[in-house]
mmCIF file with all atom_site columns, C-alpha atoms in Angstrom:
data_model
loop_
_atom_site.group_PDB
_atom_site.id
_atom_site.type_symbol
_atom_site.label_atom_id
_atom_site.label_alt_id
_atom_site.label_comp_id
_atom_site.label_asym_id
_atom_site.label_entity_id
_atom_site.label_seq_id
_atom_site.pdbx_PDB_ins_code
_atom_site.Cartn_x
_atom_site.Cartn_y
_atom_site.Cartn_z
_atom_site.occupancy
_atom_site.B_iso_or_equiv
_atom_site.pdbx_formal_charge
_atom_site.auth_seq_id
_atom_site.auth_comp_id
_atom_site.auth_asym_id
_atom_site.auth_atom_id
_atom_site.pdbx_PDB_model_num
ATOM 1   C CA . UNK A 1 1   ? 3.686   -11.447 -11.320 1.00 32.00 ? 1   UNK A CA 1
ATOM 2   C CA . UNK A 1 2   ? 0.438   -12.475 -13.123 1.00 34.00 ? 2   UNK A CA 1
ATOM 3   C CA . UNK A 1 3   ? 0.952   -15.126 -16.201 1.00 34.00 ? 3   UNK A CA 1
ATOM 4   C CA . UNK A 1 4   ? -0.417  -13.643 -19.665 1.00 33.00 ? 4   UNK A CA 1
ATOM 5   C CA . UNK A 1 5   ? -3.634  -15.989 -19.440 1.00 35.00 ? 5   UNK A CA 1
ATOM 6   C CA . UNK A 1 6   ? -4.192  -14.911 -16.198 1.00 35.00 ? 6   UNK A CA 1
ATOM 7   C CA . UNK A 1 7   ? -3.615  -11.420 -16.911 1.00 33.00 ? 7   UNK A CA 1
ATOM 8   C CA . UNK A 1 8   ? -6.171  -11.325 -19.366 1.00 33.00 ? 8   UNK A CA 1
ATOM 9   C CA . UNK A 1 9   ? -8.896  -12.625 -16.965 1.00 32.00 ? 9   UNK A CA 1
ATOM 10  C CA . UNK A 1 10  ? -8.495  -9.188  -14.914 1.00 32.00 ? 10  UNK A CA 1
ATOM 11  C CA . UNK A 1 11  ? -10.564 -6.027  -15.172 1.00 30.00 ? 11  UNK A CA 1
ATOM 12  C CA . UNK A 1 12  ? -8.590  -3.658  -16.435 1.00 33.00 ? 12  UNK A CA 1
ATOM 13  C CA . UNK A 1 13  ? -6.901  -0.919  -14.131 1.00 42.00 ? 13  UNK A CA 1
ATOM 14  C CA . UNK A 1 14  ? -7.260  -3.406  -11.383 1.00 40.00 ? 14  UNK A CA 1
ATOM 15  C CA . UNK A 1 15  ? -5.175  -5.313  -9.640  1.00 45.00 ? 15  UNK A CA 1
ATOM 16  C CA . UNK A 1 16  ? -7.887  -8.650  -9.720  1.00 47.00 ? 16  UNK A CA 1
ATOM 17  C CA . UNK A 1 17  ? -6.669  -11.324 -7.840  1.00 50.00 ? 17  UNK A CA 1
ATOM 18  C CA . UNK A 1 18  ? -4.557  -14.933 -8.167  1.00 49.00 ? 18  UNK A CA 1
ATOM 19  C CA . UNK A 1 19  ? -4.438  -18.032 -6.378  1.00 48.00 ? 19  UNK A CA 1
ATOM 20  C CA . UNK A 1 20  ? -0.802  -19.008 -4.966  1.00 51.00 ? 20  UNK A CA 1
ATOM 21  C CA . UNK A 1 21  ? 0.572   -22.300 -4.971  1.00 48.00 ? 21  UNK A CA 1
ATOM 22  C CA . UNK A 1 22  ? -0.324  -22.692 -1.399  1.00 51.00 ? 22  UNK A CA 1
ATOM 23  C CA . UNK A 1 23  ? -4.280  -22.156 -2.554  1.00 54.00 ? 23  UNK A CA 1
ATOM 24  C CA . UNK A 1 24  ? -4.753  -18.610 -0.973  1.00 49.00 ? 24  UNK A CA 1
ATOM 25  C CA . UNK A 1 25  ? -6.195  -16.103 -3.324  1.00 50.00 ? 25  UNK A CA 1
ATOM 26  C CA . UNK A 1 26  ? -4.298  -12.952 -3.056  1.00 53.00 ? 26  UNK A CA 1
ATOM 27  C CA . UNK A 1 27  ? -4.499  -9.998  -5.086  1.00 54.00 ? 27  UNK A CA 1
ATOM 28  C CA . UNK A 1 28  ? -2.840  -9.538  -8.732  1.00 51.00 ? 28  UNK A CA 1
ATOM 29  C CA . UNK A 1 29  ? -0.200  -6.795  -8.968  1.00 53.00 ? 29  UNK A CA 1
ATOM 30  C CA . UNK A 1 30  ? -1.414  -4.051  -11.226 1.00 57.00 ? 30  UNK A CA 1
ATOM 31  C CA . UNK A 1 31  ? -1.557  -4.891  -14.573 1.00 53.00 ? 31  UNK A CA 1
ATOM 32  C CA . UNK A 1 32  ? -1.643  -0.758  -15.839 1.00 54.00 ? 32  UNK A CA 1
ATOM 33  C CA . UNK A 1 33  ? 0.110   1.598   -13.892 1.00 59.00 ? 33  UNK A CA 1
ATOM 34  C CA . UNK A 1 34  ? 1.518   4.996   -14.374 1.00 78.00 ? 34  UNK A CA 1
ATOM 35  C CA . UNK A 1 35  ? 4.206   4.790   -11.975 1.00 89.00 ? 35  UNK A CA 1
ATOM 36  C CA . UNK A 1 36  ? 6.871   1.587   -11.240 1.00 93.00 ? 36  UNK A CA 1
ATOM 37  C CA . UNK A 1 37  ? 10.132  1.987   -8.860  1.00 95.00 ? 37  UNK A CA 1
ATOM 38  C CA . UNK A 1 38  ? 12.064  0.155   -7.503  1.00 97.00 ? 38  UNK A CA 1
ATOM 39  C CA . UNK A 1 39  ? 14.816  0.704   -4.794  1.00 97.00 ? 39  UNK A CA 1
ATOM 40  C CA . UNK A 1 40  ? 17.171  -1.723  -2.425  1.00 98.00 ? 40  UNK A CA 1
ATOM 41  C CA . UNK A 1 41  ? 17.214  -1.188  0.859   1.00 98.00 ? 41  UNK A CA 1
ATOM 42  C CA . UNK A 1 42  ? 20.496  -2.958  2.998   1.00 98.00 ? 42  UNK A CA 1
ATOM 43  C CA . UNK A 1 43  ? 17.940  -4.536  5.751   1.00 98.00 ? 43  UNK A CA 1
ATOM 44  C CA . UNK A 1 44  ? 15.985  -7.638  5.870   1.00 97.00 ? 44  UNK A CA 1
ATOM 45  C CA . UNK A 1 45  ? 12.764  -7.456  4.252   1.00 98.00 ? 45  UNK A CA 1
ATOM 46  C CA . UNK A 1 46  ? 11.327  -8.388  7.824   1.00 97.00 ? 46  UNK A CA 1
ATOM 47  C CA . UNK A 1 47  ? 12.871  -4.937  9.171   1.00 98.00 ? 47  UNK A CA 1
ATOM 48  C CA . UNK A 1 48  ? 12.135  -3.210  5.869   1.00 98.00 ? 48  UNK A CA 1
ATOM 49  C CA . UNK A 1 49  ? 8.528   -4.536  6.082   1.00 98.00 ? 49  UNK A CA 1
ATOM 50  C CA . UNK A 1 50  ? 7.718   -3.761  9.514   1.00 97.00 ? 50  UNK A CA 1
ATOM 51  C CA . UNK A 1 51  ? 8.936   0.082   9.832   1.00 97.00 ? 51  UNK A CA 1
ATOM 52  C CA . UNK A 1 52  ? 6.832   0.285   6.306   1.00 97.00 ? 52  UNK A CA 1
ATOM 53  C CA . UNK A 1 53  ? 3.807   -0.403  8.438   1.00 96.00 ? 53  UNK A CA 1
ATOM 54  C CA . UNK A 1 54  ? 4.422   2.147   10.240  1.00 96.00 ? 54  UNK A CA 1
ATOM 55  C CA . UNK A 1 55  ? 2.481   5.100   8.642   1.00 96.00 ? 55  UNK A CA 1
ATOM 56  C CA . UNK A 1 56  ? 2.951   7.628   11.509  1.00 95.00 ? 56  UNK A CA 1
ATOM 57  C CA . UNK A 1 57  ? 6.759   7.743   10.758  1.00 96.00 ? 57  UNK A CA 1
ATOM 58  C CA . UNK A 1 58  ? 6.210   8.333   7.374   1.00 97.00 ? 58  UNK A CA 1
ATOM 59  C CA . UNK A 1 59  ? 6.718   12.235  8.463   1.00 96.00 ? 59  UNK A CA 1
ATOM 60  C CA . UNK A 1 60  ? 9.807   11.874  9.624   1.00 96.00 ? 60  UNK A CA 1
ATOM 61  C CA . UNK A 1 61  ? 11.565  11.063  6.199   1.00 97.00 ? 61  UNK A CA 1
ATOM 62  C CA . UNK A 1 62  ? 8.768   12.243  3.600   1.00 96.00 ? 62  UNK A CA 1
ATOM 63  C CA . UNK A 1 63  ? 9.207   15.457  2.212   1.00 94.00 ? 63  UNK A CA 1
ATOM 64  C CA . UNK A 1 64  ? 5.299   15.354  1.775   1.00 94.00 ? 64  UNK A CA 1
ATOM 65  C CA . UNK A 1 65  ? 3.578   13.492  4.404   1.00 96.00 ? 65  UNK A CA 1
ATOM 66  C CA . UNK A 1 66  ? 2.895   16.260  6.787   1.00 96.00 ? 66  UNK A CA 1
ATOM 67  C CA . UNK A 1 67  ? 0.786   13.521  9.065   1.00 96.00 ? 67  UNK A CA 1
ATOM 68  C CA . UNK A 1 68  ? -1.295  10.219  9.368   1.00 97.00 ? 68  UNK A CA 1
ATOM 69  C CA . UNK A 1 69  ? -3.839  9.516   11.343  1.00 96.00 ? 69  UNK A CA 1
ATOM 70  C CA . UNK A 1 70  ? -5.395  5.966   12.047  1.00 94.00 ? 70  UNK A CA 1
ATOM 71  C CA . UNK A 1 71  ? -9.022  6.098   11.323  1.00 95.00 ? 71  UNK A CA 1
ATOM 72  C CA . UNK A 1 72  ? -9.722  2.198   12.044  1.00 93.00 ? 72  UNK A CA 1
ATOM 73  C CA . UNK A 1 73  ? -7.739  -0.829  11.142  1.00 91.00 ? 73  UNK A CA 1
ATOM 74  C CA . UNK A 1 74  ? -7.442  -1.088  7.765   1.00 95.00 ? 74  UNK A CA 1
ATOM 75  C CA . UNK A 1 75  ? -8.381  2.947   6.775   1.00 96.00 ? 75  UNK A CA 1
ATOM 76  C CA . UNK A 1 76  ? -5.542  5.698   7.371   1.00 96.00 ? 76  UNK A CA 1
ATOM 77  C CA . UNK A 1 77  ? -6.476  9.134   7.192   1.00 96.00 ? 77  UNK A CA 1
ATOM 78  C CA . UNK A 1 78  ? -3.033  11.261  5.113   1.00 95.00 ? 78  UNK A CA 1
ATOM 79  C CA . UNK A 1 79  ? -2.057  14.928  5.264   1.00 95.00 ? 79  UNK A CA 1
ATOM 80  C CA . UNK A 1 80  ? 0.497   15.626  2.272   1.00 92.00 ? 80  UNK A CA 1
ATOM 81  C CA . UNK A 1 81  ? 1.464   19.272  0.878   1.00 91.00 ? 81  UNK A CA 1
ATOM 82  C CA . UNK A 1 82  ? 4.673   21.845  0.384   1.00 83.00 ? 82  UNK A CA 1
ATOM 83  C CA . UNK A 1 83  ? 4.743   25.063  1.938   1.00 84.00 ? 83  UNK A CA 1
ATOM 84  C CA . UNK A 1 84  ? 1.083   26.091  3.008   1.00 88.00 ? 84  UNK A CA 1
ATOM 85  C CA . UNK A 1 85  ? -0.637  23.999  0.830   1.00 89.00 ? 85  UNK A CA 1
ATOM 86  C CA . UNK A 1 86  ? -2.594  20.701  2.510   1.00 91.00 ? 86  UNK A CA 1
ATOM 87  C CA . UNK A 1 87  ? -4.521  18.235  1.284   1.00 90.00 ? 87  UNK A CA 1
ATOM 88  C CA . UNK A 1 88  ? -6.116  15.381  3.129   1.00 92.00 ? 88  UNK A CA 1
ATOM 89  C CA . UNK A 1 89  ? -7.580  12.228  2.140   1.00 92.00 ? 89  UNK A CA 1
ATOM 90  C CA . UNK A 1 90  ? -8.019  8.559   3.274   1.00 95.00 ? 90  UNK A CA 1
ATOM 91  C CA . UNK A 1 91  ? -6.513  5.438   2.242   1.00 95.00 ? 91  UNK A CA 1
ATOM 92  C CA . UNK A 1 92  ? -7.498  2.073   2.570   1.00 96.00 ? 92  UNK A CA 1
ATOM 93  C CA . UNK A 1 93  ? -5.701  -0.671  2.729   1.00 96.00 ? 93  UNK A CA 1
ATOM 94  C CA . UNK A 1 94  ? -7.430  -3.710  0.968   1.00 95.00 ? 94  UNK A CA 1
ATOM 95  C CA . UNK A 1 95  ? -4.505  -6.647  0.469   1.00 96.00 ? 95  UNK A CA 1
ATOM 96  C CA . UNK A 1 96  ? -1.725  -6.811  2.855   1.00 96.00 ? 96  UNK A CA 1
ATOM 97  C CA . UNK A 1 97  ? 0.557   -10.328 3.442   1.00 96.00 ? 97  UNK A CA 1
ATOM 98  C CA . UNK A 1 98  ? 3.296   -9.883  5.575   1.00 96.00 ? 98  UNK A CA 1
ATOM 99  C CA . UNK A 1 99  ? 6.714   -9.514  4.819   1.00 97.00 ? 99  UNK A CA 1
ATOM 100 C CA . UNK A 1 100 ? 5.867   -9.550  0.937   1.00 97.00 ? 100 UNK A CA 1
ATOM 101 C CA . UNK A 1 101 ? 3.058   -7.219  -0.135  1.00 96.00 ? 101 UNK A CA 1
ATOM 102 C CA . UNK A 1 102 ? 0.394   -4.347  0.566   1.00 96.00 ? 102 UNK A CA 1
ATOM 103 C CA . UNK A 1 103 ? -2.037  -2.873  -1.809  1.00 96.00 ? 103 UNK A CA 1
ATOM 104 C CA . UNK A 1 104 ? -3.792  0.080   -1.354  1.00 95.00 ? 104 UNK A CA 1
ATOM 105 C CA . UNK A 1 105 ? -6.667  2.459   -3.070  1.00 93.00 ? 105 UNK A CA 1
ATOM 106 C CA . UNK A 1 106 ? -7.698  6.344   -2.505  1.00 92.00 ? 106 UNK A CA 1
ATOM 107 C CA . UNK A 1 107 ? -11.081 6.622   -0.727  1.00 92.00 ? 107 UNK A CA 1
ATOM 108 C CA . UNK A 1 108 ? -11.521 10.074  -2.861  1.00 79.00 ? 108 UNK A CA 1
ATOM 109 C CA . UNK A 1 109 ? -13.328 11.156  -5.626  1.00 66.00 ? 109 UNK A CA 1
ATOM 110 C CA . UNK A 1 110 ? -11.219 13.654  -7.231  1.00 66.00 ? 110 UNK A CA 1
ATOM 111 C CA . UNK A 1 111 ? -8.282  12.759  -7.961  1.00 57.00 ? 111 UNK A CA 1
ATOM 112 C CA . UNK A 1 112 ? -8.013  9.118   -6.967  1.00 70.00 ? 112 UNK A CA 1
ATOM 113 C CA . UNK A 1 113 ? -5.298  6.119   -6.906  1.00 83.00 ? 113 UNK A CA 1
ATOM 114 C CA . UNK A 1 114 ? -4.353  2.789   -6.029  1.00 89.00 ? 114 UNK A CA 1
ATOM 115 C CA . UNK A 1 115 ? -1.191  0.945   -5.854  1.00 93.00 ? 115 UNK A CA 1
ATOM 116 C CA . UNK A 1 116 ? 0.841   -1.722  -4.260  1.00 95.00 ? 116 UNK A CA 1
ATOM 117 C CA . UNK A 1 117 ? 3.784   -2.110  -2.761  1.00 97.00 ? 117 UNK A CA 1
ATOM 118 C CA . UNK A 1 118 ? 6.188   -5.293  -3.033  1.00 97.00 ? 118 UNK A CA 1
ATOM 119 C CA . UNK A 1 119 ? 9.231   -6.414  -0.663  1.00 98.00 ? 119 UNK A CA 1
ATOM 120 C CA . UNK A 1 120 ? 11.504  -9.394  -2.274  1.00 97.00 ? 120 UNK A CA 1
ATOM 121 C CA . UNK A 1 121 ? 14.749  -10.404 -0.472  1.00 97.00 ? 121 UNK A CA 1
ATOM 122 C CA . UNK A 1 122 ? 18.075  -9.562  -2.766  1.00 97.00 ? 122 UNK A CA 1
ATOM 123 C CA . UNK A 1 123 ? 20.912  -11.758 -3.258  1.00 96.00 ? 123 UNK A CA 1
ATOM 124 C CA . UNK A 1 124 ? 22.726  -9.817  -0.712  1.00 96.00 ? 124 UNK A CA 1
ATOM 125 C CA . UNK A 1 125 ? 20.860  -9.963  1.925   1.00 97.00 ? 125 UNK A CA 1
ATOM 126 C CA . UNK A 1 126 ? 18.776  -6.538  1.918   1.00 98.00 ? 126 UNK A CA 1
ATOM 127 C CA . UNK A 1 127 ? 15.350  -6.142  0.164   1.00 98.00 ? 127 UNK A CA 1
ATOM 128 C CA . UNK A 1 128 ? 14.059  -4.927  -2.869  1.00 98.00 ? 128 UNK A CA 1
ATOM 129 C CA . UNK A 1 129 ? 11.074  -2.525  -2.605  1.00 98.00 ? 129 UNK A CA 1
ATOM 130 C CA . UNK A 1 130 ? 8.794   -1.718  -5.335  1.00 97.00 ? 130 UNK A CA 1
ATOM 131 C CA . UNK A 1 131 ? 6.353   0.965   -5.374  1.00 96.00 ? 131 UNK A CA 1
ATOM 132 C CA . UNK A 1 132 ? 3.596   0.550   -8.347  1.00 94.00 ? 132 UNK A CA 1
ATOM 133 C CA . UNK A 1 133 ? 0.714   3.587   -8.503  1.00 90.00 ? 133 UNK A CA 1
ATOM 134 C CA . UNK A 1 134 ? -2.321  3.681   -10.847 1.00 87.00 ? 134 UNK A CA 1
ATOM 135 C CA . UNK A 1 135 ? -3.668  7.557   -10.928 1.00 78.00 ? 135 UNK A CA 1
ATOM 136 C CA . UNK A 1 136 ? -7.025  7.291   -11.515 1.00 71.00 ? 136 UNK A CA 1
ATOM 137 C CA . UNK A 1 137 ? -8.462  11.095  -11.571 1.00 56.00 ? 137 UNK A CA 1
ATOM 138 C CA . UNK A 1 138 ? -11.799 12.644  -12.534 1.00 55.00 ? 138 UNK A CA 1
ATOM 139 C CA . UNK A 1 139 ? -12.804 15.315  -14.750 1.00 50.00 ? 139 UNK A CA 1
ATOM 140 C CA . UNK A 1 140 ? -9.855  17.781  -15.737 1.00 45.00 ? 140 UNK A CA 1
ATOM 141 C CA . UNK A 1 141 ? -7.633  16.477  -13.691 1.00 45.00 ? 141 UNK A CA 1
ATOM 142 C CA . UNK A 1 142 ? -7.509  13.378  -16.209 1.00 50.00 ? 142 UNK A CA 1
ATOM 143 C CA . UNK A 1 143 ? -6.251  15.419  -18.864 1.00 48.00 ? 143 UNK A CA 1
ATOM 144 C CA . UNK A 1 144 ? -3.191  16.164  -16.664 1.00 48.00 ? 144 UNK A CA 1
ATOM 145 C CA . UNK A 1 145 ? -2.634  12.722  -15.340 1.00 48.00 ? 145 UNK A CA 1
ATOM 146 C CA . UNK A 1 146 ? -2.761  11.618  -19.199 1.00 55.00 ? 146 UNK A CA 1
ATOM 147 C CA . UNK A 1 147 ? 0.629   14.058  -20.063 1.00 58.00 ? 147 UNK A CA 1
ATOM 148 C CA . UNK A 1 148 ? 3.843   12.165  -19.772 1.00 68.00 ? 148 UNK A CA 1
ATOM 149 C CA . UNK A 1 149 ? 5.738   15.269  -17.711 1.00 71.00 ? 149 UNK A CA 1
ATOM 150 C CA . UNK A 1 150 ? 2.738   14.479  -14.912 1.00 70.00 ? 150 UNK A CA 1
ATOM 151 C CA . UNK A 1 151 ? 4.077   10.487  -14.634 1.00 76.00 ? 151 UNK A CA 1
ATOM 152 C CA . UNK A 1 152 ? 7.368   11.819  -14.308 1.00 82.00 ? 152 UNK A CA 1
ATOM 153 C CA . UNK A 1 153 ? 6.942   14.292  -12.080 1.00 83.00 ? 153 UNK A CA 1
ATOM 154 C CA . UNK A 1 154 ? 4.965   11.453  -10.119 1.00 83.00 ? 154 UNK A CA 1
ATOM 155 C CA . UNK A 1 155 ? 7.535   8.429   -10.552 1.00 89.00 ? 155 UNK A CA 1
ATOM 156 C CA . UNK A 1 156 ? 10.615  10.765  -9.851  1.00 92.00 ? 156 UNK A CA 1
ATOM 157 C CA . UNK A 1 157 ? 8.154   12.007  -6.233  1.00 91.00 ? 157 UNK A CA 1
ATOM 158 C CA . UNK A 1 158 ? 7.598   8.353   -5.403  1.00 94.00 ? 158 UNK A CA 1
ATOM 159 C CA . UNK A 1 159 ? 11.867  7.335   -6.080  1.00 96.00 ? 159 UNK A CA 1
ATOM 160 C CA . UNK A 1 160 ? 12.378  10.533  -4.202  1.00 96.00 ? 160 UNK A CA 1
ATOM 161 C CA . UNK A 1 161 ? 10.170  8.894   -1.292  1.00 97.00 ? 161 UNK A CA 1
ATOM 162 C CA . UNK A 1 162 ? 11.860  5.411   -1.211  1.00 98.00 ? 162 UNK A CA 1
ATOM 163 C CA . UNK A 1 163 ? 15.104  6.994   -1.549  1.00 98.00 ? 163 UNK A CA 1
ATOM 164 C CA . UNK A 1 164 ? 14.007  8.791   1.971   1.00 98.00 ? 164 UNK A CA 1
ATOM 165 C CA . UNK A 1 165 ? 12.866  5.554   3.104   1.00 98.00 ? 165 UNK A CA 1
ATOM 166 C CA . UNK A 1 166 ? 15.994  3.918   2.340   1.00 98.00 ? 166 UNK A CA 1
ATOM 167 C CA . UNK A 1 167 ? 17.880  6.116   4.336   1.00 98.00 ? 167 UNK A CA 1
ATOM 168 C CA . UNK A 1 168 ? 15.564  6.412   7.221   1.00 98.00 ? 168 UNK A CA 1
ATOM 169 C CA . UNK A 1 169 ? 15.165  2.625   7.993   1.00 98.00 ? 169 UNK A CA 1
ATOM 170 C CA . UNK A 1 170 ? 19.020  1.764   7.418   1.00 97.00 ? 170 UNK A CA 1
ATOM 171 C CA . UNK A 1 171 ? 20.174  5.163   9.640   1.00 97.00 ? 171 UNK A CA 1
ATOM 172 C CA . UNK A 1 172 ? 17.843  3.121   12.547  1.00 95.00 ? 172 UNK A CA 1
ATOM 173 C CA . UNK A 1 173 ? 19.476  -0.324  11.333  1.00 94.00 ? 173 UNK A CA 1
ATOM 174 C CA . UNK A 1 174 ? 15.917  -2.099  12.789  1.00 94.00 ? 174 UNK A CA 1
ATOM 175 C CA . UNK A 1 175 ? 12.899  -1.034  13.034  1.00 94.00 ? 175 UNK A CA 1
ATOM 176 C CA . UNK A 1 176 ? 10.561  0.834   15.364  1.00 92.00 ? 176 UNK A CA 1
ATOM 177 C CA . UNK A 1 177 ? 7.414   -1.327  15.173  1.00 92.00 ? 177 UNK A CA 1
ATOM 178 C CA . UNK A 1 178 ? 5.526   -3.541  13.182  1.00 93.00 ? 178 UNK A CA 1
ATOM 179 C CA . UNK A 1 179 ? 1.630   -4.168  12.518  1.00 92.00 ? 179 UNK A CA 1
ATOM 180 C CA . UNK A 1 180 ? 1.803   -8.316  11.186  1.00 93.00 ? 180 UNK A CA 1
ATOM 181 C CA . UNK A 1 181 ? -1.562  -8.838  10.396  1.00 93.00 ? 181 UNK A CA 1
ATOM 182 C CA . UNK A 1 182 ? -3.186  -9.817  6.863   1.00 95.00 ? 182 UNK A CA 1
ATOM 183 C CA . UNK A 1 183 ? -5.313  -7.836  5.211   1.00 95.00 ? 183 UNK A CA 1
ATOM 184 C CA . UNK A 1 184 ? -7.839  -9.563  2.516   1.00 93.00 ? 184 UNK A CA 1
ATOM 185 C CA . UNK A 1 185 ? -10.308 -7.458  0.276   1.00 91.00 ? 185 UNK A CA 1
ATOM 186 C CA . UNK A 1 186 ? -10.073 -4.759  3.295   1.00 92.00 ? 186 UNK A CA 1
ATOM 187 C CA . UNK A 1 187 ? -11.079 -7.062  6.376   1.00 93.00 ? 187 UNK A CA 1
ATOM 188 C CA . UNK A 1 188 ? -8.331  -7.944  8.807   1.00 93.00 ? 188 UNK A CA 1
ATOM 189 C CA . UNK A 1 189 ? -7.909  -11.869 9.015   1.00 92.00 ? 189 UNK A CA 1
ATOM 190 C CA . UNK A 1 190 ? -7.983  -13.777 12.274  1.00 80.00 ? 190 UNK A CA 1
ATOM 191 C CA . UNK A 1 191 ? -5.701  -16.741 12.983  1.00 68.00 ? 191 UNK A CA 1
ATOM 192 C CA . UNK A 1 192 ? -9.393  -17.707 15.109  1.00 56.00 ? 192 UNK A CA 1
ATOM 193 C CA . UNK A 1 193 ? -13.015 -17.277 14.083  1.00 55.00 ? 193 UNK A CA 1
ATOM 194 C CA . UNK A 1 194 ? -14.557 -15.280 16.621  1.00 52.00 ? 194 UNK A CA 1
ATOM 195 C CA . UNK A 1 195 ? -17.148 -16.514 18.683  1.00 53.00 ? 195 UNK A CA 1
ATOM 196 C CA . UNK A 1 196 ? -20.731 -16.008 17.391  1.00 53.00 ? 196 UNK A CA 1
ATOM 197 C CA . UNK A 1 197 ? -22.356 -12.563 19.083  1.00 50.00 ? 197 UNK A CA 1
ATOM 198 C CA . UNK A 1 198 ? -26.053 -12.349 19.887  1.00 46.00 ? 198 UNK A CA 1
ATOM 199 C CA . UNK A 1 199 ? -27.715 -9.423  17.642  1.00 50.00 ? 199 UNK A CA 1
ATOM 200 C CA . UNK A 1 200 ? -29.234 -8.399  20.764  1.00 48.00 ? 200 UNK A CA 1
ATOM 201 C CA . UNK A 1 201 ? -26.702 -6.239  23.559  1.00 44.00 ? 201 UNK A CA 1
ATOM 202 C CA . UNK A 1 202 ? -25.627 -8.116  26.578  1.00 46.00 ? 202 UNK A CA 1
ATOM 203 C CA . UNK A 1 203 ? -27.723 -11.414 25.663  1.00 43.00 ? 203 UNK A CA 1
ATOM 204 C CA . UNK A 1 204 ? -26.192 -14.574 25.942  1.00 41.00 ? 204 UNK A CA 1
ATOM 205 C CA . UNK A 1 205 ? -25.420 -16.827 22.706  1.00 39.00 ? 205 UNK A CA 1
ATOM 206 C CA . UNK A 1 206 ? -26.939 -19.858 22.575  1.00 37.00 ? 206 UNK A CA 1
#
């Protein structure tokens, strides 16, 4: 977590960012948020981690996600409802560092969120998994976000969800993929610099 000074650096409702010991800015966890919970999974936070990046699962335990579809690398494209009722919209993911954290934020106008999620290895072995959402809605919709039944109705749909999660990934005992890469202000990061491309198709460099 953020130290006070830091935190009061930050724009508000955003997660800003913080420099680690090891000198990589990453981004800071939210400092307002409507929603915070926190369940422990009996895995490693490597298998916990890696099914988590699985979004196209994310059916098969939600009782919401109906599907996901990969747009491009960083952008997912989400299909939640009950009953008939549908409503898609597309996420991006703009901070991801493996085995420890992921931050994400709504590409929509109305309503719109963000939030994080944080993995941190328990005492016992398993992980600790920590889901953190910021709704961030427009017009009326902001009146209902604002209510304190709507952030419980929304914390007790996202402990619902990790409470599926938790069952899911320890009924499998490992998991059934894993996307490693890190994310930084919603461009993938490359362990190389890629060669330098002519502006001009199929002309040499140099």
């Amino acid at each position: 977590m953020a130290h006070e000074d830091d935190a009061q650096q930050a724009v508000p409702n955003t997660p800003g960012t913080r420099t680690d010991s090891d000198g990589v800015t990453r981004r800071r966890p939210l400092r307002e948020r409507h929603v915070e919970e926190t369940v422990e999974v009996a895995v490693p936070v490597r298998t916990a981690y890696n099914q988590w990046t699985q979004f196209k699962t994310f059916p098969r335990f939600s009782t919401v996600v109906r599907g996901v579809e990969q747009i491009r690398s960083t952008v997912t494209a989400w299909t939640v409802g009950y009953g008939p009722l549908r409503h898609r919209f597309a996420v991006e993911i703009v901070e991801q560092d493996p085995d420890a954290y992921m931050a994400w934020r709504a590409l929509e106008q109305n309503p719109s969120h963000q939030g994080e999620v944080e993995f941190r290895p328990t005492e016992s072995g398993g992980t600790a998994i920590t889901v953190r959402m910021l709704l961030e809605p427009q017009g009326a919709a902001r009146i209902l976000t604002s209510s304190s039944r709507a952030v419980r109705l929304t914390a007790r749909l996202v402990h619902g969800e990790l409470m599926n999660f938790k069952q899911f990934i320890e009924g499998l005992g490992q998991e059934g993929g894993a996307w490693r890469g890190t994310i930084r202000n919603g461009r993938v990061q490359h362990d190389h610099p890629e060669p330098p491309r002519s502006r001009v198709a199929q002309w040499p460099v140099g």
